[in-house]
Coordinates of C-alpha atoms in Angstrom, one line a residue:
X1 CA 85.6 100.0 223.7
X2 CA 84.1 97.1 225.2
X3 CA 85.4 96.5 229.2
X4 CA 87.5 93.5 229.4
X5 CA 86.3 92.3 232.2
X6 CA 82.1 92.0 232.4
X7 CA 80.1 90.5 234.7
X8 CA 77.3 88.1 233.4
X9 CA 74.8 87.0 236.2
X10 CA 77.8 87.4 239.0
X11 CA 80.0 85.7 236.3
X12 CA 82.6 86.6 234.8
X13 CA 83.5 87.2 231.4
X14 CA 87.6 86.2 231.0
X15 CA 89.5 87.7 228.1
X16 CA 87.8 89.9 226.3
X17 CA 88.7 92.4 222.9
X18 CA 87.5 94.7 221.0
X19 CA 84.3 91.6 220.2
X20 CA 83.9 90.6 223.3
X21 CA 85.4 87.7 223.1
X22 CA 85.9 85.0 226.2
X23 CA 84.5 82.5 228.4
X24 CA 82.0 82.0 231.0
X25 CA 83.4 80.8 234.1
X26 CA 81.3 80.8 237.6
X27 CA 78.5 79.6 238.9
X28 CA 76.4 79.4 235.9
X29 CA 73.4 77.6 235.0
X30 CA 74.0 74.7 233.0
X31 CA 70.4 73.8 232.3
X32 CA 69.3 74.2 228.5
X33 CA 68.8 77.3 227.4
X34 CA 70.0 79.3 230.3
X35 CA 69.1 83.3 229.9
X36 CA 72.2 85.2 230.6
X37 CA 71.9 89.5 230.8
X38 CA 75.1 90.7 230.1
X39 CA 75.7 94.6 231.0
X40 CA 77.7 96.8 228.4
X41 CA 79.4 100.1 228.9
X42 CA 80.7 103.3 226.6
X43 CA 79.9 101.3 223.2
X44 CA 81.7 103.3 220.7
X45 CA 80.0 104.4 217.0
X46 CA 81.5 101.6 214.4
X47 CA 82.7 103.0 211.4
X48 CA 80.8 101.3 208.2
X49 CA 81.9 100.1 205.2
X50 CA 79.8 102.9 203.1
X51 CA 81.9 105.7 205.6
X52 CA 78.8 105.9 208.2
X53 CA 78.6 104.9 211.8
X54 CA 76.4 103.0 213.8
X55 CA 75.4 101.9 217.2
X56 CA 74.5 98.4 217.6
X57 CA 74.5 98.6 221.6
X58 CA 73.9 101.4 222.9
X59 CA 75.7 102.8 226.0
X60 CA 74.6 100.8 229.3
X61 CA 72.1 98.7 227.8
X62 CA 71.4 95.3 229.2
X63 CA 71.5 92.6 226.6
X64 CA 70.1 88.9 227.0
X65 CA 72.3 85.9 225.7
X66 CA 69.9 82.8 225.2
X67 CA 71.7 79.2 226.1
X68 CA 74.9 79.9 227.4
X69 CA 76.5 77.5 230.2
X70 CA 79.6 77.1 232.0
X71 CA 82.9 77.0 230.2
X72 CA 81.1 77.7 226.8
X73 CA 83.2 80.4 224.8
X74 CA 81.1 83.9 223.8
X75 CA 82.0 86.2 220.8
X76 CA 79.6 89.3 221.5
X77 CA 80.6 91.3 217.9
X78 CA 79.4 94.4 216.4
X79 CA 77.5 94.0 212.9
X80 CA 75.1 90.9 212.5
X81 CA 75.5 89.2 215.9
X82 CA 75.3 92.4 217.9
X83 CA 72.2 93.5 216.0
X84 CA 70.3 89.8 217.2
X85 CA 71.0 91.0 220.8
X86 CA 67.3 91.0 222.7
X87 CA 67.0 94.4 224.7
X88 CA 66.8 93.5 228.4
X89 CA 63.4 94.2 230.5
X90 CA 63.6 96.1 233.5
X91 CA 63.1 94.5 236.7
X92 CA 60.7 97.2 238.1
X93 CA 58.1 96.3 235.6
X94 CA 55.1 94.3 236.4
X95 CA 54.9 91.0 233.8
X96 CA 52.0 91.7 231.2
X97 CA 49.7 88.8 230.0
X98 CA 52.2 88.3 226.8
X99 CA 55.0 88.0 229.1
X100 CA 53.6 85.3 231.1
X101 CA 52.3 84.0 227.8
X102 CA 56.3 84.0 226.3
X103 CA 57.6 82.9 229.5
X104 CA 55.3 79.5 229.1
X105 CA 56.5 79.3 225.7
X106 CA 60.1 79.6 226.6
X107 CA 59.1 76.9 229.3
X108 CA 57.5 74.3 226.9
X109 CA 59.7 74.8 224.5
X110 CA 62.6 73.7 226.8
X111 CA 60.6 70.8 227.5
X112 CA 60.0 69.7 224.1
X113 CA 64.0 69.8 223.7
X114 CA 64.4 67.7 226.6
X115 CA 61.8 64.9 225.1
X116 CA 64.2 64.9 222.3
X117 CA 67.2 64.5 224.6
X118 CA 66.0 62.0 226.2
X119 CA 64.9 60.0 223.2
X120 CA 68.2 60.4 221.1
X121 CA 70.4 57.9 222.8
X122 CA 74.0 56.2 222.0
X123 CA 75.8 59.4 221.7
X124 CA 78.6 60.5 224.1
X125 CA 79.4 63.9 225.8
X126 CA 80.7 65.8 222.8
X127 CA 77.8 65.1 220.7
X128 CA 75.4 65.8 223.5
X129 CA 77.2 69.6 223.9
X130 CA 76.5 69.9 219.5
X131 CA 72.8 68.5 220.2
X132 CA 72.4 71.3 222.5
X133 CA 74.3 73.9 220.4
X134 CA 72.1 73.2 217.5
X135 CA 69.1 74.1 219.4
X136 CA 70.5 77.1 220.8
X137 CA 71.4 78.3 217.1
X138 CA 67.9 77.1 215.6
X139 CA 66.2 78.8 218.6
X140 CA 67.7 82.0 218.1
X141 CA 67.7 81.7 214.3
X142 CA 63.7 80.8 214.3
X143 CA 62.9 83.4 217.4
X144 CA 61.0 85.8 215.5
X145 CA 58.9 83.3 213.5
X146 CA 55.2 81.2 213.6
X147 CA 53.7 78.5 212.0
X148 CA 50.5 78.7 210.6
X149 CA 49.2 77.4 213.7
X150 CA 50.6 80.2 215.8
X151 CA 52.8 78.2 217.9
X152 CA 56.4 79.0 217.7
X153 CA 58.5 78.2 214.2
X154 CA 61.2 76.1 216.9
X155 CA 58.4 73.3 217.5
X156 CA 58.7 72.1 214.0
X157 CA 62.6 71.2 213.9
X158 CA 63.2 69.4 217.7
X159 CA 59.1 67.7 215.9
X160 CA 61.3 66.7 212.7
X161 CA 64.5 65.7 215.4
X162 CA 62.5 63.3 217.5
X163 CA 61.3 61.3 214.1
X164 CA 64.5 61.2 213.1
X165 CA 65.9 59.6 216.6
X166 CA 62.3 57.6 217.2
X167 CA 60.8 56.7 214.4
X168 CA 63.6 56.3 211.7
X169 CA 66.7 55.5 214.7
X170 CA 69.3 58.1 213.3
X171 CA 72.1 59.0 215.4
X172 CA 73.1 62.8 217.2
X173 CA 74.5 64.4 213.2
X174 CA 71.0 63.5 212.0
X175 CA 69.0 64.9 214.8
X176 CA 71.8 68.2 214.6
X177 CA 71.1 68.4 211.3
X178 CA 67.4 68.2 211.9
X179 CA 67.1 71.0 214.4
X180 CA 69.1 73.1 211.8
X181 CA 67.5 71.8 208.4
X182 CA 65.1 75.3 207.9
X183 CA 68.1 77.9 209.3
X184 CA 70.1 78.1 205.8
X185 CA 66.6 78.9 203.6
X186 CA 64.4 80.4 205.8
X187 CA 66.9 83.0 208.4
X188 CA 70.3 84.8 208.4
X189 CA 72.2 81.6 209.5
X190 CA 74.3 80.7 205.9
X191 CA 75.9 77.7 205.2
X192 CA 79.4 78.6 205.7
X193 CA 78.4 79.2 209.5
X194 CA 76.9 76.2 209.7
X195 CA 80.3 74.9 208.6
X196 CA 81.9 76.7 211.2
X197 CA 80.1 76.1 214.1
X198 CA 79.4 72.2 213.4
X199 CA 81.7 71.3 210.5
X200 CA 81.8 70.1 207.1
X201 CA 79.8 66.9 207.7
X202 CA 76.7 68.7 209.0
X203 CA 77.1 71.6 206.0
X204 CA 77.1 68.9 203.5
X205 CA 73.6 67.3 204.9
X206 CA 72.2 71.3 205.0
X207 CA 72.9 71.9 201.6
X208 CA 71.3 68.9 200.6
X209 CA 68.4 70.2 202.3
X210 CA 68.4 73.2 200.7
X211 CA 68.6 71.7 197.7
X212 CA 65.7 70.0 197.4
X213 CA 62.7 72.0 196.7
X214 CA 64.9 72.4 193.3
X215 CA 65.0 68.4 192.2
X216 CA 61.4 68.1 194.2
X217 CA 59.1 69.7 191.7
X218 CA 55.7 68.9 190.8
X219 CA 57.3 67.7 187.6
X220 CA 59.1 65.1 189.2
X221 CA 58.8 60.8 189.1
X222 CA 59.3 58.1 191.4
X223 CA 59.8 55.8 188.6
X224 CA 62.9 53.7 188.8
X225 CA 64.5 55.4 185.6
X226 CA 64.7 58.8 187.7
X227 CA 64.6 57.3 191.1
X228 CA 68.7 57.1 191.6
X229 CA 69.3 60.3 189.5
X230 CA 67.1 61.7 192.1
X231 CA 68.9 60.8 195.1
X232 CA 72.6 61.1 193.4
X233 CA 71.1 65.0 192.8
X234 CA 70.3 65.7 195.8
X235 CA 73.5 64.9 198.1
X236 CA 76.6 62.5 198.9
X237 CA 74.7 61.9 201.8
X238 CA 71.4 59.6 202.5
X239 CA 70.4 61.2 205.3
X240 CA 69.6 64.0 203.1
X241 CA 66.6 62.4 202.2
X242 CA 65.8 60.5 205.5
X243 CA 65.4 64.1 207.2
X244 CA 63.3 65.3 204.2
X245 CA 61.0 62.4 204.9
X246 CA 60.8 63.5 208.3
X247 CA 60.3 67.0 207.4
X248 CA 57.4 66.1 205.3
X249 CA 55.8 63.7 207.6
X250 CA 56.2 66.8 210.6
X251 CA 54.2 69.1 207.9
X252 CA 51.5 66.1 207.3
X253 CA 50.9 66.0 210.8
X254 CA 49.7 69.6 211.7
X255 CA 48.7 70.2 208.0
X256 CA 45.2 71.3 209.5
X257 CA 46.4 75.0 210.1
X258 CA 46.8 75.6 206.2
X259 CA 44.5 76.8 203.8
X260 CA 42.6 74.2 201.8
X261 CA 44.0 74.9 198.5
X262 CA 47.8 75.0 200.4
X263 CA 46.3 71.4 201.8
X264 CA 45.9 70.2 198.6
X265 CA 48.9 70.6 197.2
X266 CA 50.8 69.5 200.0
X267 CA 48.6 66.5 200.1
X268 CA 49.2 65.7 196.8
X269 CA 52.6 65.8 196.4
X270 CA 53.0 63.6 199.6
X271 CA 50.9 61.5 198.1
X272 CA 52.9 61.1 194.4
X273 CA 56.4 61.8 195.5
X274 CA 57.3 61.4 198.9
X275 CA 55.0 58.1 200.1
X276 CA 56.4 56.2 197.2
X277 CA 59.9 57.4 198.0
X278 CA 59.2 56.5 201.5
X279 CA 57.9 52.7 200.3
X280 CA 61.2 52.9 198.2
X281 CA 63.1 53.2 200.6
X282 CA 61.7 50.4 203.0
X283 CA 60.2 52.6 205.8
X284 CA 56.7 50.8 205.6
X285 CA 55.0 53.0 208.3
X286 CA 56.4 56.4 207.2
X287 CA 55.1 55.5 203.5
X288 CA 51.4 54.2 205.4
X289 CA 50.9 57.2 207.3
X290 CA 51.9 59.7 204.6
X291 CA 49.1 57.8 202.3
X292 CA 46.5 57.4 205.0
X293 CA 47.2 61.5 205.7
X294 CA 47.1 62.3 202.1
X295 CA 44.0 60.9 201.5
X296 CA 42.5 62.8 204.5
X297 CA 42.5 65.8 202.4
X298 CA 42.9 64.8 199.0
X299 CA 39.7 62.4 199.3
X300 CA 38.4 63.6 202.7
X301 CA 34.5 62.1 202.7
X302 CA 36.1 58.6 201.6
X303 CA 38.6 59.1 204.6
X304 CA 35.6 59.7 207.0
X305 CA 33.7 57.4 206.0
X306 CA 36.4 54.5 206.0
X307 CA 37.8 55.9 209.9
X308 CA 34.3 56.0 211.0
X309 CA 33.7 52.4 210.0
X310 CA 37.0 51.2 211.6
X311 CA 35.7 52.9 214.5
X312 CA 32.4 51.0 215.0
X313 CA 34.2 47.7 214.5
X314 CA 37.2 48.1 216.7
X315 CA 35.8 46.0 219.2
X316 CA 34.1 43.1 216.7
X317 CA 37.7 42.7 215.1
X318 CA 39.8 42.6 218.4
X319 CA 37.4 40.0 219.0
X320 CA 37.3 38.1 216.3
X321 CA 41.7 38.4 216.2
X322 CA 41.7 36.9 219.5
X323 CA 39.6 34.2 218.7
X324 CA 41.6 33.1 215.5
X325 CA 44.9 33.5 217.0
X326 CA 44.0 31.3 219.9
X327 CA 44.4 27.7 218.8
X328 CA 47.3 28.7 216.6
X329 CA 49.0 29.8 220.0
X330 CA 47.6 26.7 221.6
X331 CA 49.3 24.1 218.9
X332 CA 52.8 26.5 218.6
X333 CA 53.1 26.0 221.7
X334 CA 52.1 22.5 222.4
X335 CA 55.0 22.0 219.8
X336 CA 57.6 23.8 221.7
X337 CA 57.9 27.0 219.3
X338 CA 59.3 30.6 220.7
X339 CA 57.3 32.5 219.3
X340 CA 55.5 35.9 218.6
X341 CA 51.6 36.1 216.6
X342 CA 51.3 40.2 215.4
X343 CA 48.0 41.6 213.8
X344 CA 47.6 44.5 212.3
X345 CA 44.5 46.8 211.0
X346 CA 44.6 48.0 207.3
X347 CA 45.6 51.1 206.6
X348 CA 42.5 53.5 205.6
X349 CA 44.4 54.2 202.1
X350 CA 45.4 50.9 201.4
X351 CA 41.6 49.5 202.1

């Protein structure tokens, strides 16, 4: 059996069954993230359904909790969530060069989920404590797992989060749902404990996530006749699709670690079924940089030559803008207008 009483860091663990079950109390950390070891004693052999027994801790192991803080409830279990338990180093070794390497990692990840933080305003205390649980369930969830690139999976969701809070100006269930959009297809998270841990609100945007790759297909039309079937299939709820579009616009971005022929396709069906959707929709610069990256590998040499051209002429337009503007200023203002005079360069799709 499982003491009832642990210590966690000099903290103690309140409460406490045959689970594990209780809260931290104690001094601590309340920083995000915070790595917990929690020490375990005479673990018993759990009988299985098929008659067998395992081991899930063994006896006097050291096992590290990721992104616990003060007051926050703890189920340690047997089963699923004992078997994601991380094994504990031992303090007597000497870091290796992959260590150091994880521990920067761990370090700039952190700071990437603090960027977000700090860009996702107008939400209160509760839905700060969810933003922050999200993360910790995404980070675990994605732990294992690499993008192409090599950098850790978890860069891609808090990416997709901060477009959501930045570039689109969704609130805290959009940017919880955006941490957590891969967890239900891609790890063991399902959607029944995404309903538990963050209710049905945030299920119901998941599975619309989930969902679609399905009504997505390379089959699929932007046409008006299919647009609204399109987005009634997918969910109840728009942000569905607002979240997809920041998915996709994440994966356009860092589309250089991919092979060619996986660039191609990608590109492609940005370019036929997601840019449009975007333009449907009304987000102008979403649609314009999902063209101008589609074309970069769809029609590369064109691309090239167009950005090298804009290039060269930066200056000689800025110029020439300045110049125009000028008296139009001049007589606005003689005439006692407020007013604002915005220029813009064409996109390298659109020209």
């Amino acid at each position: 059996d499982v003491y009832k009483r642990q210590t966690v860091n000099g903290c103690n663990v309140r409460g406490g069954d045959l689970l594990g079950s209780g809260t931290i109390s104690g001094p601590t950390p309340d920083s995000y993230g915070s790595m917990l070891e929690l020490a375990w004693k005479g673990t018993k052999p759990v009988p299985m359904a098929d008659g067998s027994e395992r081991k899930f801790i063994q006896d006097g192991d050291t096992v590290t909790m990721r992104g616990f803080c003060k007051n926050d409830k703890i189920r340690i279990g047997f089963g699923e969530v004992a078997s994601k338990l991380l094994p504990s180093k031992s303090m007597n070794q000497i870091p290796s060069e992959s260590t150091l390497n994880l521990e920067k990692e761990r370090k700039e990840i952190l700071n990437a989920f603090r960027g977000l933080m700090r860009a996702s305003k107008d939400r209160d205390k509760e839905e700060t404590k969810l933003i922050r649980k999200a993360f910790d369930v995404a980070l675990d969830a994605h732990k294992e797992m690499r993008r192409k690139s090599g950098e850790p999976y978890i860069y891609h969701p808090i990416a997709v989060a901060r477009i959501c809070a930045v570039e689109m100006g969704l609130g805290p269930t959009s940017v919880i749902c955006a941490l957590l959009h891969d967890t239900v297809e891609d790890t063991h998270i399902t959607l029944n404990d995404i309903e538990d841990l963050f209710g049905p609100e945030v299920r119901l945007i998941i599975d619309g996530l989930t969902k679609i790759p399905d009504v997505f297909d390379e089959n699929a039309s932007i046409q008006a006749e299919n647009f609204r079937k399109m987005i009634l299939t997918i969910s109840e709820d728009f942000r569905v699709v607002l979240i997809k579009l920041a998915d996709r616009l994440h994966n356009m971005r860092t589309l250089g670690s991919m092979r060619s022929d996986k660039q191609l396709k990608i590109a492609s069906e940005t370019k036929f079924l997601y840019a449009p959707l975007a333009h449907r929709l009304g987000l102008y610069s979403v649609k314009t940089e999902l063209e101008d990256l589609s074309m970069k590998y769809c029609e590369s040499e064109a691309y090239i030559d167009i950005e090298t051209k804009l290039e060269k002429t930066k200056e000689v337009r800025a110029r020439f803008i300045r110049r125009f503007i000028a008296p139009v200023k001049q007589s606005l203002a003689h005439e006692g207008y407020v007013f604002d005079v915005k220029a813009r360069t064409k996109s390298i799709s659109s020209i």
